[in-house]
């Protein structure tokens, strides 16, 4: 607290703003790409999405594959199991063949992530081919 006091427009606030902006920037790239489905616009530094597929099972398998390929390229994402009943409307065309879908999750919690969004996106793109 001494190094980063909680003051409006202080260093901590600017750092947290960077994290949120990095998440928004990554979300915009995901949302604009027809290879992916997103869940919702990030309110913090967390972005959740998945590769498109015909069914929740197919999406779950693809998510695991992208997760593994990203890790091979030193981008460490997380996997997130999301209930099918809570999926947003833009997932309506996906066959609900299981109760949960495995999605990818990225926490852009380092202040520097704002500068790395393009590099992160390149790794995700290459892992999603």
mmCIF file of C-alpha atoms in Angstrom:
data_model
loop_
_atom_site.group_PDB
_atom_site.id
_atom_site.type_symbol
_atom_site.label_atom_id
_atom_site.label_comp_id
_atom_site.label_asym_id
_atom_site.label_seq_id
_atom_site.Cartn_x
_atom_site.Cartn_y
_atom_site.Cartn_z
ATOM 1 C CA UNK A 1 0.000 0.000 0.000
ATOM 2 C CA UNK A 2 2.945 2.331 0.552
ATOM 3 C CA UNK A 3 4.325 1.758 -2.943
ATOM 4 C CA UNK A 4 0.918 1.802 -4.669
ATOM 5 C CA UNK A 5 -1.555 3.728 -2.514
ATOM 6 C CA UNK A 6 -5.203 3.463 -3.500
ATOM 7 C CA UNK A 7 -5.624 6.957 -4.879
ATOM 8 C CA UNK A 8 -7.796 8.016 -7.785
ATOM 9 C CA UNK A 9 -5.680 8.173 -10.962
ATOM 10 C CA UNK A 10 -2.665 6.867 -9.038
ATOM 11 C CA UNK A 11 -0.193 4.254 -10.232
ATOM 12 C CA UNK A 12 -2.320 1.341 -9.004
ATOM 13 C CA UNK A 13 -5.446 2.705 -10.688
ATOM 14 C CA UNK A 14 -3.562 3.204 -13.960
ATOM 15 C CA UNK A 15 -2.121 -0.296 -13.759
ATOM 16 C CA UNK A 16 -5.553 -1.829 -13.191
ATOM 17 C CA UNK A 17 -6.921 0.250 -16.061
ATOM 18 C CA UNK A 18 -4.170 -1.200 -18.276
ATOM 19 C CA UNK A 19 -5.240 -4.722 -17.301
ATOM 20 C CA UNK A 20 -8.882 -4.019 -18.090
ATOM 21 C CA UNK A 21 -7.990 -2.324 -21.381
ATOM 22 C CA UNK A 22 -5.818 -5.303 -22.367
ATOM 23 C CA UNK A 23 -8.794 -7.593 -21.709
ATOM 24 C CA UNK A 24 -11.066 -5.358 -23.769
ATOM 25 C CA UNK A 25 -8.537 -5.257 -26.626
ATOM 26 C CA UNK A 26 -8.223 -9.045 -26.664
ATOM 27 C CA UNK A 27 -12.006 -9.406 -26.435
ATOM 28 C CA UNK A 28 -12.460 -7.136 -29.467
ATOM 29 C CA UNK A 29 -10.067 -9.299 -31.488
ATOM 30 C CA UNK A 30 -11.906 -12.463 -30.441
ATOM 31 C CA UNK A 31 -15.317 -10.961 -31.126
ATOM 32 C CA UNK A 32 -14.243 -9.809 -34.611
ATOM 33 C CA UNK A 33 -12.826 -13.212 -35.596
ATOM 34 C CA UNK A 34 -15.297 -15.703 -37.040
ATOM 35 C CA UNK A 35 -13.294 -18.658 -35.644
ATOM 36 C CA UNK A 36 -14.338 -17.901 -32.065
ATOM 37 C CA UNK A 37 -17.314 -17.514 -29.766
ATOM 38 C CA UNK A 38 -17.119 -15.262 -26.722
ATOM 39 C CA UNK A 39 -19.162 -15.415 -23.549
ATOM 40 C CA UNK A 40 -19.414 -11.790 -22.428
ATOM 41 C CA UNK A 41 -17.560 -8.513 -22.489
ATOM 42 C CA UNK A 42 -14.938 -8.444 -19.720
ATOM 43 C CA UNK A 43 -15.641 -6.269 -16.720
ATOM 44 C CA UNK A 44 -12.187 -6.875 -15.239
ATOM 45 C CA UNK A 45 -9.032 -8.470 -16.648
ATOM 46 C CA UNK A 46 -10.582 -11.845 -17.536
ATOM 47 C CA UNK A 47 -11.549 -12.872 -21.082
ATOM 48 C CA UNK A 48 -13.446 -16.108 -21.764
ATOM 49 C CA UNK A 49 -13.961 -17.547 -25.250
ATOM 50 C CA UNK A 50 -13.884 -20.743 -27.284
ATOM 51 C CA UNK A 51 -13.157 -21.917 -30.814
ATOM 52 C CA UNK A 52 -16.327 -22.336 -32.852
ATOM 53 C CA UNK A 53 -17.735 -25.803 -33.344
ATOM 54 C CA UNK A 54 -20.986 -27.549 -34.170
ATOM 55 C CA UNK A 55 -21.474 -28.957 -30.671
ATOM 56 C CA UNK A 56 -20.371 -28.276 -27.113
ATOM 57 C CA UNK A 57 -18.314 -31.455 -27.214
ATOM 58 C CA UNK A 58 -16.484 -30.349 -30.367
ATOM 59 C CA UNK A 59 -15.863 -26.899 -28.870
ATOM 60 C CA UNK A 60 -14.534 -28.472 -25.673
ATOM 61 C CA UNK A 61 -12.096 -30.647 -27.618
ATOM 62 C CA UNK A 62 -10.927 -27.689 -29.702
ATOM 63 C CA UNK A 63 -10.477 -25.570 -26.568
ATOM 64 C CA UNK A 64 -8.178 -28.211 -25.090
ATOM 65 C CA UNK A 65 -6.172 -28.352 -28.334
ATOM 66 C CA UNK A 66 -5.738 -24.565 -28.470
ATOM 67 C CA UNK A 67 -4.833 -24.545 -24.772
ATOM 68 C CA UNK A 68 -2.102 -27.152 -25.385
ATOM 69 C CA UNK A 69 -0.684 -25.411 -28.473
ATOM 70 C CA UNK A 70 -0.626 -22.035 -26.732
ATOM 71 C CA UNK A 71 1.253 -23.570 -23.792
ATOM 72 C CA UNK A 72 3.844 -24.968 -26.226
ATOM 73 C CA UNK A 73 4.411 -21.344 -27.287
ATOM 74 C CA UNK A 74 4.677 -20.012 -23.723
ATOM 75 C CA UNK A 75 1.179 -18.541 -23.612
ATOM 76 C CA UNK A 76 -0.438 -20.030 -20.550
ATOM 77 C CA UNK A 77 -4.207 -19.827 -20.629
ATOM 78 C CA UNK A 78 -6.697 -21.558 -18.371
ATOM 79 C CA UNK A 79 -9.579 -23.871 -19.162
ATOM 80 C CA UNK A 80 -13.006 -22.949 -17.852
ATOM 81 C CA UNK A 81 -16.067 -25.206 -17.718
ATOM 82 C CA UNK A 82 -19.212 -23.152 -18.351
ATOM 83 C CA UNK A 83 -22.798 -24.416 -17.883
ATOM 84 C CA UNK A 84 -24.656 -24.876 -21.170
ATOM 85 C CA UNK A 85 -27.848 -23.465 -19.681
ATOM 86 C CA UNK A 86 -26.150 -20.100 -19.106
ATOM 87 C CA UNK A 87 -24.686 -19.673 -22.599
ATOM 88 C CA UNK A 88 -25.591 -16.372 -24.285
ATOM 89 C CA UNK A 89 -27.973 -16.203 -27.240
ATOM 90 C CA UNK A 90 -25.242 -16.012 -29.882
ATOM 91 C CA UNK A 91 -24.394 -19.652 -28.978
ATOM 92 C CA UNK A 92 -27.899 -20.805 -30.064
ATOM 93 C CA UNK A 93 -26.704 -22.547 -33.226
ATOM 94 C CA UNK A 94 -24.385 -24.825 -31.222
ATOM 95 C CA UNK A 95 -25.733 -28.299 -30.431
ATOM 96 C CA UNK A 96 -26.053 -28.669 -26.657
ATOM 97 C CA UNK A 97 -24.828 -32.283 -26.448
ATOM 98 C CA UNK A 98 -23.417 -31.958 -22.915
ATOM 99 C CA UNK A 99 -24.167 -29.970 -19.774
ATOM 100 C CA UNK A 100 -20.959 -27.874 -19.823
ATOM 101 C CA UNK A 101 -18.598 -26.506 -22.426
ATOM 102 C CA UNK A 102 -14.867 -26.096 -21.940
ATOM 103 C CA UNK A 103 -13.751 -22.593 -22.835
ATOM 104 C CA UNK A 104 -10.444 -20.769 -22.803
ATOM 105 C CA UNK A 105 -9.750 -18.120 -20.193
ATOM 106 C CA UNK A 106 -7.071 -15.472 -20.155
ATOM 107 C CA UNK A 107 -6.296 -13.288 -17.138
ATOM 108 C CA UNK A 108 -4.484 -10.178 -18.304
ATOM 109 C CA UNK A 109 -3.423 -9.191 -14.810
ATOM 110 C CA UNK A 110 0.031 -7.771 -15.466
ATOM 111 C CA UNK A 111 0.133 -4.087 -16.243
ATOM 112 C CA UNK A 112 2.406 -4.855 -19.209
ATOM 113 C CA UNK A 113 -0.202 -7.100 -20.856
ATOM 114 C CA UNK A 114 -1.627 -4.041 -22.594
ATOM 115 C CA UNK A 115 1.603 -3.848 -24.589
ATOM 116 C CA UNK A 116 1.524 -7.599 -25.311
ATOM 117 C CA UNK A 117 -2.020 -8.010 -26.666
ATOM 118 C CA UNK A 118 -0.912 -8.235 -30.296
ATOM 119 C CA UNK A 119 1.708 -10.873 -29.468
ATOM 120 C CA UNK A 120 -0.808 -12.816 -27.361
ATOM 121 C CA UNK A 121 -3.279 -12.651 -30.236
ATOM 122 C CA UNK A 122 -0.688 -13.923 -32.725
ATOM 123 C CA UNK A 123 -0.047 -16.977 -30.545
ATOM 124 C CA UNK A 124 -3.779 -17.640 -30.181
ATOM 125 C CA UNK A 125 -4.258 -17.295 -33.934
ATOM 126 C CA UNK A 126 -1.424 -19.707 -34.724
ATOM 127 C CA UNK A 127 -2.710 -22.187 -32.139
ATOM 128 C CA UNK A 128 -6.196 -22.073 -33.632
ATOM 129 C CA UNK A 129 -5.311 -23.140 -37.178
#
